[in-house]
């Protein structure tokens, strides 16, 4: 495989210059792009087009709810965030350099209304900082064109709470979403992610539990139609004691669709009392559905409770017989079962739209 | 007129070691208004009979016929059998997370109405009916929003089967060990539901291990199934005799 290179020379902004521990940022990024770990993460999706698109022209996302008191847009950044990670997201760091500016959103008081972010194309990187003890409902919608990318960092101060709902249900030729969330002590973060496959859709999610007793929940429902692709890469790091995390990811893959899920839980030395759970279930709806799944655990401390599991299967014949034995024809019964499979992971303020797109009907979510 | 007619039915279950013959020439005739109890030792073919008639995958019919209201059952898909008026109350009802009971029952009612050429019931009427039925079977109406049988106790699952029986009003009900795993109070509730369903126009085939259920649902006929065949038939007194003597004197 040819080495990955950054599309054009990086002009590193001054506030980012201190980011690498050693060497110049462009060289460090190129090393990260070509590391074995990076190759593994991009095993099932060609990285070159995504790396090339990091320097495409960017627009601002449309934001509403930003005029509430306690919400401030476009503050300056004077230093890298603690969550910036060259190894995990070199492309995202490259976008920070290529962008003419980074959009900040600072939340200093609990907002009554949600903050809504709509991405109508390739949008500028965002940094969202939520102050200590503050609650935020964040709603994010991607309706992106070709080569659209989003990179968002969310920083939760101690005891902050963020309910994040995200839909990516468009049919872009290619789309990349990078999300990095860092939680300090006692912070709570929940992501309800609803997604379809598109020409090639990639979601990188990096959650860092960086304070005692932090709590993170990721619930995701995905549907990948014929000829579409979705690649989800989740890294969840427990760096501090007594954190709790739960990930539930259900994907349904039609004949001729391709779905990749890689979920890594990394429990650092000293993160005692961690409770981490990961479940990834995949339903293949035809002989030529492609499903790659890899749940991973790296544990460097004792006294943790961890579970991870992945299943790849087809519709349960017992369940199908039960429904058909009540007079429901096979096609309708299969429809009910596949809807039910996804509905278990559809919730939150964007559930109605997700239900309509992913299951073809409105109704009550999980 | 015959409601259910099974004649010289031979059927096998498909296992890793190939097809194993279970039913070996079973004949049974149920007329409208009748309740038939089928008893027999473990492995005699009781559940296989229920599953073969309902069309569960994993079984093959080797020879013989089965008709419901004089229409052939065995060549039909399971949903077509249900649309013809057959209902199987499962021994082990299946849990289906994500599909609510309400949604499942509505899909079932609508499919059956379509098949009969009837108008689909309006949602308000149907919901009222379902709630009343649930209450009459001591099922918390909140269960309607939960996934099908999800997190139900054994007794709740069986009562849910009976609720479906009363809601769907099939022509013939096959109850596959509906009494298994029930305490005496739940057994009475289930039996009372089956008795409410009984009418001059429908029939019941009750598969059971124990005579106890027949104290509450009085059968017109009792049959003993052994090694895939009915070897003895009689009235309710046969069940009492079996309870006293076991099956050994017949087999």
Coordinates of C-alpha atoms in Angstrom, one line a residue:
Chain A
X1 CA 0.0 0.0 0.0
X2 CA 1.3 3.4 -1.0
X3 CA 2.1 5.8 1.9
X4 CA -0.6 8.3 2.7
X5 CA 0.4 11.9 2.4
X6 CA -1.3 15.1 3.3
X7 CA -2.8 16.8 0.3
X8 CA -0.9 20.1 0.5
X9 CA 1.6 21.6 2.8
X10 CA 0.1 22.4 6.2
X11 CA 0.2 25.9 7.6
X12 CA 0.1 25.1 11.3
X13 CA -1.8 27.7 13.3
X14 CA 0.1 29.2 16.2
X15 CA -2.3 27.8 18.8
X16 CA -1.7 24.3 17.6
X17 CA 2.1 24.5 17.2
X18 CA 2.7 23.1 20.7
X19 CA 0.6 20.0 20.0
X20 CA 3.2 17.4 19.1
X21 CA 5.5 16.2 21.8
X22 CA 8.4 16.2 19.4
X23 CA 9.0 17.2 15.8
X24 CA 7.0 19.3 13.4
X25 CA 3.3 18.7 13.2
X26 CA 3.1 17.8 9.5
X27 CA 5.8 15.1 9.8
X28 CA 4.1 13.7 13.0
X29 CA 0.8 13.6 11.2
X30 CA 2.2 11.8 8.2
X31 CA 3.8 9.2 10.6
X32 CA 0.4 8.7 12.3
X33 CA -1.3 8.3 8.9
X34 CA 1.0 5.5 8.0
X35 CA 1.2 3.7 11.4
X36 CA 0.1 0.1 11.7
X37 CA -2.7 1.1 14.0
X38 CA -4.0 3.5 11.4
X39 CA -3.8 0.9 8.6
X40 CA -5.8 -1.4 10.8
X41 CA -8.5 1.2 11.4
X42 CA -8.8 1.8 7.7
X43 CA -8.6 -1.8 6.7
X44 CA -12.1 -1.9 5.1
X45 CA -12.4 1.7 3.7
X46 CA -9.9 3.3 1.4
X47 CA -8.4 6.2 3.4
X48 CA -6.8 8.2 0.6
X49 CA -9.9 10.0 -0.7
X50 CA -10.8 10.9 2.9
X51 CA -7.3 12.2 3.6
X52 CA -7.3 14.2 0.3
X53 CA -10.6 15.8 1.2
X54 CA -9.3 17.2 4.5
X55 CA -8.2 20.4 2.7
X56 CA -11.4 21.0 0.7
X57 CA -13.1 24.4 1.2
X58 CA -15.3 24.5 4.3
X59 CA -18.5 26.3 5.2
X60 CA -20.0 27.0 8.6
X61 CA -22.6 24.7 9.9
X62 CA -26.1 26.2 10.5
X63 CA -26.6 26.6 14.2
X64 CA -29.7 27.5 16.1
X65 CA -30.3 27.9 19.8
X66 CA -27.0 29.8 20.1
X67 CA -28.6 33.1 21.2
X68 CA -29.7 31.6 24.6
X69 CA -28.0 33.1 27.6
X70 CA -24.9 31.1 28.6
X71 CA -24.2 30.2 25.0
X72 CA -21.3 31.9 23.2
X73 CA -20.2 31.3 19.7
X74 CA -16.8 32.0 18.1
X75 CA -14.5 32.4 21.1
X76 CA -10.8 32.2 20.4
X77 CA -8.7 29.2 21.1
X78 CA -5.3 29.7 22.5
X79 CA -4.1 26.2 23.1
X80 CA -4.8 22.6 22.0
X81 CA -7.6 20.8 23.8
X82 CA -6.5 17.9 26.1
X83 CA -8.7 15.6 23.8
X84 CA -6.7 16.3 20.7
X85 CA -5.2 13.0 19.7
X86 CA -2.6 12.8 16.9
X87 CA -2.6 9.0 16.8
X88 CA -6.3 8.5 16.8
X89 CA -7.3 11.3 14.5
X90 CA -4.5 12.6 12.3
X91 CA -7.0 13.5 9.6
X92 CA -9.1 15.5 12.1
X93 CA -6.0 17.4 13.3
X94 CA -5.1 18.1 9.7
X95 CA -8.5 19.6 9.1
X96 CA -7.8 22.0 12.1
X97 CA -4.8 23.2 10.2
X98 CA -6.4 23.5 6.8
X99 CA -9.5 25.3 8.1
X100 CA -9.4 29.1 7.9
X101 CA -11.0 29.1 11.3
X102 CA -12.4 26.8 14.0
X103 CA -15.9 27.3 15.2
X104 CA -16.2 27.3 19.0
X105 CA -19.3 26.9 21.1
X106 CA -19.0 27.6 24.8
X107 CA -21.8 26.7 27.1
X108 CA -21.6 28.2 30.5
X109 CA -25.1 27.8 31.8
X110 CA -27.7 25.0 31.3
X111 CA -29.7 25.9 28.2
X112 CA -33.5 25.5 28.1
X113 CA -33.6 24.8 24.4
X114 CA -31.4 22.4 22.5
X115 CA -28.5 23.6 20.3
X116 CA -29.1 22.4 16.8
X117 CA -26.3 22.0 14.3
X118 CA -27.1 21.3 10.6
X119 CA -24.3 20.3 8.3
X120 CA -25.3 21.2 4.8
X121 CA -21.9 20.3 3.4
X122 CA -18.2 20.2 4.3
X123 CA -18.2 22.1 7.5
X124 CA -15.5 23.8 9.6
X125 CA -14.2 22.0 12.6
X126 CA -16.1 22.6 15.9
X127 CA -15.0 22.7 19.5
X128 CA -17.8 22.6 22.0
X129 CA -16.9 23.3 25.6
X130 CA -19.5 22.6 28.3
X131 CA -18.7 24.2 31.7
X132 CA -18.9 22.4 35.1
X133 CA -22.3 21.2 36.1
X134 CA -24.0 22.5 33.0
X135 CA -26.5 20.4 31.0
X136 CA -26.8 20.6 27.2
X137 CA -29.0 18.9 24.6
X138 CA -27.2 18.8 21.3
X139 CA -28.9 17.9 18.1
X140 CA -26.8 17.3 15.0
X141 CA -28.0 16.6 11.5
X142 CA -25.8 15.9 8.5
X143 CA -27.3 16.4 5.0
X144 CA -24.0 16.6 3.2
X145 CA -22.8 16.7 -0.3
X146 CA -19.8 14.9 -1.8
X147 CA -16.7 14.6 0.2
X148 CA -18.3 16.3 3.2
X149 CA -16.5 16.0 6.5
X150 CA -17.2 17.0 10.0
X151 CA -14.9 17.1 12.9
X152 CA -16.2 17.9 16.4
X153 CA -14.6 18.0 19.8
X154 CA -16.7 18.1 22.9
X155 CA -15.1 18.9 26.2
X156 CA -17.2 18.2 29.3
X157 CA -16.0 19.9 32.5
X158 CA -16.7 18.1 35.8
X159 CA -20.3 17.1 36.3
X160 CA -21.4 18.5 32.9
X161 CA -24.1 16.6 31.1
X162 CA -24.6 16.3 27.3
X163 CA -27.4 14.5 25.5
X164 CA -26.2 14.3 21.9
X165 CA -28.5 13.1 19.1
X166 CA -27.1 12.7 15.7
X167 CA -28.6 11.7 12.4
X168 CA -26.7 11.0 9.2
X169 CA -29.4 9.8 6.9
X170 CA -28.5 11.4 3.6
X171 CA -27.1 9.7 0.5
X172 CA -23.9 11.5 0.0
X173 CA -21.3 9.8 -2.3
X174 CA -18.8 10.0 0.6
X175 CA -19.0 11.4 4.1
X176 CA -16.7 11.4 7.1
X177 CA -17.6 12.3 10.7
X178 CA -15.0 12.5 13.4
X179 CA -16.3 13.0 16.9
X180 CA -14.0 13.3 20.0
X181 CA -15.6 13.6 23.5
X182 CA -13.6 14.1 26.6
X183 CA -15.3 13.7 30.0
X184 CA -14.0 15.0 33.3
X185 CA -15.0 13.7 36.7
X186 CA -18.6 13.0 37.2
X187 CA -19.6 14.1 33.6
X188 CA -22.3 12.3 31.7
X189 CA -22.5 11.9 27.9
X190 CA -25.0 10.1 25.8
X191 CA -25.0 9.8 22.1
X192 CA -28.0 8.5 20.1
X193 CA -26.6 7.9 16.6
X194 CA -28.8 7.1 13.7
X195 CA -27.2 6.4 10.4
X196 CA -27.6 5.0 6.9
X197 CA -24.9 3.8 4.6
X198 CA -24.1 6.1 1.7
X199 CA -21.5 5.9 -1.1
X200 CA -18.9 5.5 1.6
X201 CA -19.7 6.8 5.1
X202 CA -17.2 6.7 7.9
X203 CA -17.8 7.6 11.5
X204 CA -14.9 7.8 13.9
X205 CA -15.9 8.2 17.5
X206 CA -13.3 8.7 20.3
X207 CA -14.6 8.9 23.8
X208 CA -12.1 9.6 26.6
X209 CA -13.2 9.1 30.2
X210 CA -10.7 11.4 31.8
X211 CA -12.2 11.9 35.3
X212 CA -13.4 9.7 38.1
X213 CA -16.9 8.4 37.8
X214 CA -17.6 9.7 34.3
X215 CA -20.4 8.0 32.5
X216 CA -20.9 7.5 28.7
X217 CA -23.6 5.8 26.7
X218 CA -23.5 5.2 22.9
X219 CA -26.5 3.9 21.2
X220 CA -26.5 3.5 17.5
X221 CA -28.8 2.2 14.8
X222 CA -27.7 1.8 11.2
X223 CA -29.2 0.6 8.0
X224 CA -27.0 -0.1 5.0
X225 CA -28.8 -0.6 1.7
X226 CA -27.6 -2.4 -1.4
X227 CA -24.5 -0.8 -2.9
X228 CA -24.0 1.4 0.2
X229 CA -21.2 1.3 2.9
X230 CA -20.8 2.3 6.5
X231 CA -17.6 2.1 8.5
X232 CA -17.9 2.9 12.3
X233 CA -14.7 3.0 14.4
X234 CA -15.3 3.6 18.1
X235 CA -12.5 4.0 20.6
X236 CA -13.5 4.3 24.2
X237 CA -10.7 5.0 26.7
X238 CA -11.1 4.7 30.4
X239 CA -8.3 6.7 31.9
X240 CA -9.6 7.3 35.4
X241 CA -11.3 5.1 38.1
X242 CA -14.9 4.2 38.4
X243 CA -16.0 5.2 35.0
X244 CA -19.0 3.6 33.3
X245 CA -19.6 3.1 29.7
X246 CA -22.2 1.3 27.6
X247 CA -22.2 0.9 23.9
X248 CA -25.1 -0.7 22.0
X249 CA -24.8 -0.7 18.2
X250 CA -27.3 -2.4 15.9
X251 CA -26.7 -2.5 12.1
X252 CA -28.9 -4.0 9.4
X253 CA -27.2 -4.8 6.1
X254 CA -29.1 -5.4 2.9
X255 CA -28.0 -7.8 0.2
X256 CA -25.1 -6.1 -1.5
X257 CA -24.5 -3.6 1.4
X258 CA -21.2 -3.4 3.4
X259 CA -20.9 -2.6 7.1
X260 CA -17.8 -2.4 9.3
X261 CA -17.7 -1.9 13.0
X262 CA -14.6 -1.8 15.2
X263 CA -15.2 -1.1 18.8
X264 CA -12.2 -0.8 21.1
X265 CA -12.4 -0.4 24.8
X266 CA -9.1 0.7 26.4
X267 CA -8.8 0.6 30.1
X268 CA -5.7 2.3 31.3
X269 CA -3.6 1.4 34.3
X270 CA -5.2 2.8 37.4
X271 CA -8.7 3.0 36.0
X272 CA -9.9 0.6 38.8
X273 CA -13.6 0.1 39.3
X274 CA -14.4 0.7 35.6
X275 CA -17.6 -0.9 34.2
X276 CA -17.5 -1.0 30.4
X277 CA -19.9 -2.8 28.1
X278 CA -20.1 -3.1 24.4
X279 CA -22.6 -5.0 22.3
X280 CA -22.6 -4.9 18.5
X281 CA -25.4 -6.9 16.7
X282 CA -25.6 -7.2 12.9
X283 CA -28.4 -8.5 10.8
X284 CA -27.6 -9.6 7.3
X285 CA -30.6 -9.6 4.9
X286 CA -29.1 -11.5 2.0
X287 CA -26.4 -13.8 0.9
X288 CA -24.2 -11.0 -0.3
X289 CA -24.3 -8.7 2.7
X290 CA -20.8 -7.9 3.9
X291 CA -20.3 -7.4 7.7
X292 CA -17.0 -6.9 9.4
X293 CA -17.1 -6.5 13.1
X294 CA -14.3 -6.5 15.7
X295 CA -15.0 -5.8 19.4
X296 CA -11.7 -5.2 21.2
X297 CA -10.7 -5.0 24.8
X298 CA -7.4 -3.7 26.2
X299 CA -7.2 -3.8 29.9
X300 CA -4.3 -2.7 32.0
X301 CA -5.7 -2.7 35.4
X302 CA -7.4 -5.2 37.8
X303 CA -10.8 -4.8 39.4
X304 CA -12.7 -3.9 36.3
X305 CA -16.0 -5.2 35.0
X306 CA -16.0 -5.5 31.2
X307 CA -18.2 -7.2 28.6
X308 CA -18.0 -7.1 24.9
X309 CA -19.8 -9.1 22.2
X310 CA -20.6 -9.1 18.5
X311 CA -23.1 -11.1 16.6
X312 CA -23.7 -11.5 12.9
X313 CA -26.9 -13.3 12.0
X314 CA -30.0 -13.4 10.0
X315 CA -33.6 -13.0 11.1
X316 CA -34.6 -15.5 13.8
X317 CA -36.6 -18.3 12.3
X318 CA -38.4 -18.9 15.6
X319 CA -39.5 -15.2 15.7
X320 CA -40.5 -15.4 12.0
X321 CA -42.6 -18.5 12.6
X322 CA -44.3 -16.9 15.6
X323 CA -45.3 -13.9 13.6
X324 CA -46.4 -15.8 10.6
X325 CA -48.4 -18.2 12.7
X326 CA -50.6 -15.3 13.5
X327 CA -51.5 -14.7 9.9
X328 CA -48.8 -12.1 9.1
X329 CA -47.3 -12.9 5.7
X330 CA -43.6 -13.5 5.5
X331 CA -42.6 -10.2 3.9
X332 CA -44.5 -8.2 6.5
X333 CA -43.1 -10.4 9.3
X334 CA -39.6 -9.8 8.1
X335 CA -40.3 -6.1 8.0
X336 CA -41.6 -6.1 11.5
X337 CA -38.6 -8.0 12.8
X338 CA -36.0 -5.8 11.1
X339 CA -37.7 -2.7 12.3
X340 CA -37.8 -4.1 15.8
X341 CA -34.1 -4.8 15.6
X342 CA -33.3 -1.2 14.8
X343 CA -35.9 0.3 17.0
X344 CA -34.1 -1.0 20.1
X345 CA -31.4 1.6 19.3
X346 CA -33.5 4.5 18.1
X347 CA -34.3 7.1 20.8
X348 CA -34.0 10.8 21.7
X349 CA -35.2 14.0 19.9
X350 CA -34.3 12.8 16.4
X351 CA -36.0 9.4 16.8
X352 CA -39.0 10.2 14.6
X353 CA -37.0 11.2 11.6
X354 CA -34.7 8.1 12.2
X355 CA -37.7 5.8 12.5
X356 CA -39.2 7.1 9.3
X357 CA -35.9 6.7 7.4
X358 CA -34.6 3.5 8.9
X359 CA -37.7 1.6 9.5
X360 CA -40.0 3.2 6.9
X361 CA -42.6 4.1 9.4
X362 CA -43.4 6.5 12.3
X363 CA -44.1 5.2 15.7
X364 CA -42.8 4.9 19.2
X365 CA -39.1 4.5 19.7
X366 CA -37.5 2.3 22.3
Chain B
X1 CA -69.1 -31.6 9.0
X2 CA -65.5 -31.9 10.0
X3 CA -63.5 -28.9 11.3
X4 CA -60.1 -30.5 11.5
X5 CA -59.5 -33.8 9.8
X6 CA -56.1 -35.5 10.1
X7 CA -55.8 -38.8 8.3
X8 CA -53.0 -41.3 8.5
X9 CA -50.4 -38.5 9.0
X10 CA -46.7 -39.6 8.9
X11 CA -44.2 -36.8 9.7
X12 CA -40.5 -36.5 10.7
X13 CA -38.4 -34.0 12.5
X14 CA -35.2 -33.0 10.8
X15 CA -32.2 -33.5 12.9
X16 CA -28.4 -33.4 12.4
X17 CA -28.6 -37.2 12.0
X18 CA -31.3 -36.9 9.3
X19 CA -35.1 -37.1 9.4
X20 CA -36.4 -39.0 12.4
X21 CA -40.0 -40.3 12.0
X22 CA -42.2 -39.1 14.8
X23 CA -45.8 -39.3 13.6
X24 CA -46.6 -42.8 12.3
X25 CA -50.1 -42.8 11.0
X26 CA -52.1 -40.4 13.2
X27 CA -55.8 -39.9 12.5
X28 CA -57.9 -37.3 14.3
X29 CA -61.3 -35.8 13.5
X30 CA -62.5 -32.6 15.3
X31 CA -66.0 -31.3 14.6
X32 CA -67.3 -27.8 15.4
X33 CA -68.0 -27.4 19.1
X34 CA -65.7 -30.2 20.3
X35 CA -62.7 -30.1 22.6
X36 CA -60.2 -32.9 22.2
X37 CA -57.4 -33.5 24.7
X38 CA -54.3 -35.3 23.5
X39 CA -52.2 -36.9 26.2
X40 CA -49.2 -39.1 26.1
X41 CA -45.8 -39.8 27.4
X42 CA -42.7 -37.7 26.6
X43 CA -41.6 -38.2 23.0
X44 CA -44.9 -39.6 21.8
X45 CA -45.3 -36.9 19.2
X46 CA -47.7 -34.5 20.9
X47 CA -45.8 -31.3 20.1
X48 CA -44.8 -32.6 16.7
X49 CA -48.5 -32.9 15.8
X50 CA -49.1 -29.2 16.8
X51 CA -46.0 -28.0 15.0
X52 CA -46.6 -30.0 11.8
X53 CA -50.2 -28.7 11.6
X54 CA -49.1 -25.1 12.1
X55 CA -46.3 -25.4 9.6
X56 CA -43.2 -24.9 11.7
X57 CA -40.0 -25.2 9.7
X58 CA -37.9 -28.3 10.7
X59 CA -40.5 -30.9 10.0
X60 CA -41.4 -32.9 6.9
X61 CA -44.7 -34.5 6.1
X62 CA -44.0 -38.0 4.7
X63 CA -47.6 -39.0 3.9
X64 CA -51.2 -38.4 5.0
X65 CA -53.5 -35.4 4.9
X66 CA -54.8 -32.7 7.1
X67 CA -57.6 -30.4 6.3
X68 CA -59.2 -27.4 8.1
X69 CA -62.8 -26.7 7.0
X70 CA -62.1 -29.2 4.2
X71 CA -59.2 -27.2 2.8
X72 CA -55.8 -28.9 2.6
X73 CA -53.5 -27.4 5.3
X74 CA -50.2 -29.1 4.7
X75 CA -49.3 -27.4 1.4
X76 CA -49.9 -23.9 2.9
X77 CA -47.4 -21.4 4.4
X78 CA -47.8 -20.9 8.1
X79 CA -49.5 -17.5 7.6
X80 CA -52.0 -19.0 5.2
X81 CA -52.9 -21.6 7.7
X82 CA -53.6 -18.9 10.3
X83 CA -55.6 -17.0 7.7
X84 CA -57.7 -20.1 7.2
X85 CA -58.5 -20.2 10.9
X86 CA -55.7 -22.2 12.6
X87 CA -54.2 -20.9 15.8
X88 CA -51.3 -22.5 17.7
X89 CA -50.8 -21.4 21.3
X90 CA -47.0 -22.0 21.7
X91 CA -45.5 -24.1 24.4
X92 CA -42.6 -21.6 24.4
X93 CA -43.8 -18.3 23.2
X94 CA -41.0 -16.3 21.5
X95 CA -39.6 -13.0 22.8
X96 CA -39.3 -10.3 20.1
X97 CA -37.6 -7.1 21.5
X98 CA -38.3 -4.0 19.5
X99 CA -41.7 -5.1 18.2
X100 CA -44.4 -4.0 20.6
X101 CA -47.3 -6.3 21.5
X102 CA -49.7 -3.6 20.3
X103 CA -48.0 -3.4 16.9
X104 CA -47.8 -7.2 16.5
X105 CA -51.4 -7.7 17.4
X106 CA -52.5 -4.9 15.0
X107 CA -50.5 -6.5 12.2
X108 CA -52.1 -9.8 12.9
X109 CA -55.6 -8.5 13.1
X110 CA -55.2 -6.5 9.9
X111 CA -53.7 -9.5 8.0
X112 CA -56.5 -11.8 9.1
X113 CA -59.1 -9.2 8.2
X114 CA -57.6 -8.6 4.8
X115 CA -57.5 -12.4 4.2
X116 CA -61.2 -12.7 5.0
X117 CA -62.1 -9.7 2.9
X118 CA -63.3 -7.8 6.0
X119 CA -62.7 -4.2 6.8
X120 CA -59.7 -3.7 9.1
X121 CA -60.9 -2.6 12.6
X122 CA -60.3 1.0 13.5
X123 CA -57.5 1.5 15.9
X124 CA -59.5 2.9 18.8
X125 CA -62.0 0.0 18.8
X126 CA -59.2 -2.5 18.5
X127 CA -57.1 -0.9 21.3
X128 CA -60.2 -0.8 23.6
X129 CA -60.8 -4.5 22.9
X130 CA -57.2 -5.5 23.5
X131 CA -57.1 -3.6 26.8
X132 CA -60.3 -5.2 28.0
X133 CA -59.0 -8.7 27.1
X134 CA -55.7 -8.0 28.8
X135 CA -57.4 -6.9 32.0
X136 CA -59.7 -10.0 31.9
X137 CA -56.6 -12.2 31.9
X138 CA -54.8 -10.3 34.7
X139 CA -52.3 -8.9 32.2
X140 CA -51.1 -5.4 33.0
X141 CA -52.2 -3.2 30.0
X142 CA -48.7 -1.6 30.2
X143 CA -47.4 -4.8 28.6
X144 CA -48.9 -3.7 25.3
X145 CA -46.2 -1.2 24.8
X146 CA -43.4 -3.6 25.6
X147 CA -41.7 -5.9 23.1
X148 CA -43.6 -9.1 22.3
X149 CA -43.2 -11.4 25.3
X150 CA -40.1 -9.4 26.3
X151 CA -39.3 -9.9 29.9
X152 CA -42.6 -11.8 30.6
X153 CA -42.8 -14.5 33.2
X154 CA -43.7 -18.0 32.0
X155 CA -47.3 -17.4 33.2
X156 CA -47.6 -14.0 31.5
X157 CA -46.4 -15.5 28.2
X158 CA -49.1 -18.2 28.4
X159 CA -51.8 -15.7 29.3
X160 CA -50.6 -13.6 26.3
X161 CA -51.2 -16.6 24.1
X162 CA -54.8 -17.0 25.4
X163 CA -55.3 -13.2 24.9
X164 CA -54.4 -13.6 21.3
X165 CA -56.7 -16.6 21.0
X166 CA -59.6 -14.5 22.3
X167 CA -58.7 -11.6 20.1
X168 CA -58.1 -13.4 16.8
X169 CA -61.1 -15.9 17.2
X170 CA -59.7 -18.7 15.0
X171 CA -61.8 -21.7 13.9
X172 CA -59.4 -24.2 15.6
X173 CA -57.1 -23.7 18.5
X174 CA -54.2 -26.0 19.1
X175 CA -52.9 -25.5 22.6
X176 CA -49.5 -27.0 23.0
X177 CA -48.9 -27.7 26.7
X178 CA -50.4 -24.3 27.6
X179 CA -50.6 -25.5 31.2
X180 CA -46.9 -26.2 31.6
X181 CA -45.1 -24.0 34.1
X182 CA -48.3 -22.4 35.4
X183 CA -49.3 -22.2 39.0
X184 CA -52.8 -23.1 40.0
X185 CA -54.1 -19.5 39.9
X186 CA -52.7 -18.8 36.4
X187 CA -54.0 -22.2 35.3
X188 CA -57.5 -21.2 36.3
X189 CA -57.2 -17.8 34.4
X190 CA -55.9 -19.6 31.3
X191 CA -58.7 -22.3 31.5
X192 CA -61.3 -19.7 32.0
X193 CA -60.0 -17.9 28.8
X194 CA -60.2 -21.1 26.8
X195 CA -63.7 -21.8 28.1
X196 CA -64.7 -18.3 27.0
X197 CA -63.4 -19.0 23.5
X198 CA -65.3 -22.3 23.2
X199 CA -68.4 -22.2 21.0
X200 CA -70.5 -24.3 18.8
X201 CA -68.6 -23.0 15.8
X202 CA -65.0 -23.6 16.8
X203 CA -62.9 -26.5 18.0
X204 CA -60.0 -27.0 20.5
X205 CA -57.2 -29.5 20.5
X206 CA -55.6 -29.5 23.9
X207 CA -52.2 -31.1 24.2
X208 CA -51.2 -31.7 27.8
X209 CA -49.2 -34.0 30.1
X210 CA -51.5 -33.7 33.0
X211 CA -55.1 -34.4 33.8
X212 CA -55.1 -31.3 36.1
X213 CA -55.9 -28.9 33.2
X214 CA -58.9 -31.1 32.3
X215 CA -60.5 -30.3 35.6
X216 CA -61.0 -26.8 34.3
X217 CA -61.4 -27.4 30.6
X218 CA -63.7 -30.3 30.3
X219 CA -62.9 -32.2 27.0
X220 CA -65.4 -34.1 24.9
X221 CA -62.7 -36.6 23.9
X222 CA -59.4 -37.7 25.3
X223 CA -56.9 -39.4 23.1
X224 CA -53.7 -41.2 24.1
X225 CA -50.8 -40.7 21.7
X226 CA -48.0 -43.2 21.8
X227 CA -45.1 -43.7 19.4
X228 CA -46.7 -41.4 16.8
X229 CA -50.2 -42.9 16.8
X230 CA -53.4 -42.5 18.8
X231 CA -53.7 -45.8 20.6
X232 CA -56.7 -45.1 22.8
X233 CA -59.6 -42.7 22.7
X234 CA -62.4 -42.1 25.3
X235 CA -64.1 -39.4 27.2
X236 CA -63.0 -37.5 30.3
X237 CA -62.8 -40.6 32.4
X238 CA -59.9 -41.9 30.3
X239 CA -57.9 -38.9 31.6
X240 CA -58.7 -39.8 35.2
X241 CA -57.7 -43.4 34.5
X242 CA -54.4 -42.3 33.0
X243 CA -53.8 -40.1 36.1
X244 CA -54.3 -43.1 38.3
X245 CA -52.4 -45.7 36.4
X246 CA -49.9 -43.9 34.2
X247 CA -49.4 -44.7 30.5
X248 CA -47.7 -48.1 30.9
X249 CA -50.8 -50.2 30.9
X250 CA -51.6 -48.9 27.4
X251 CA -48.2 -49.0 25.8

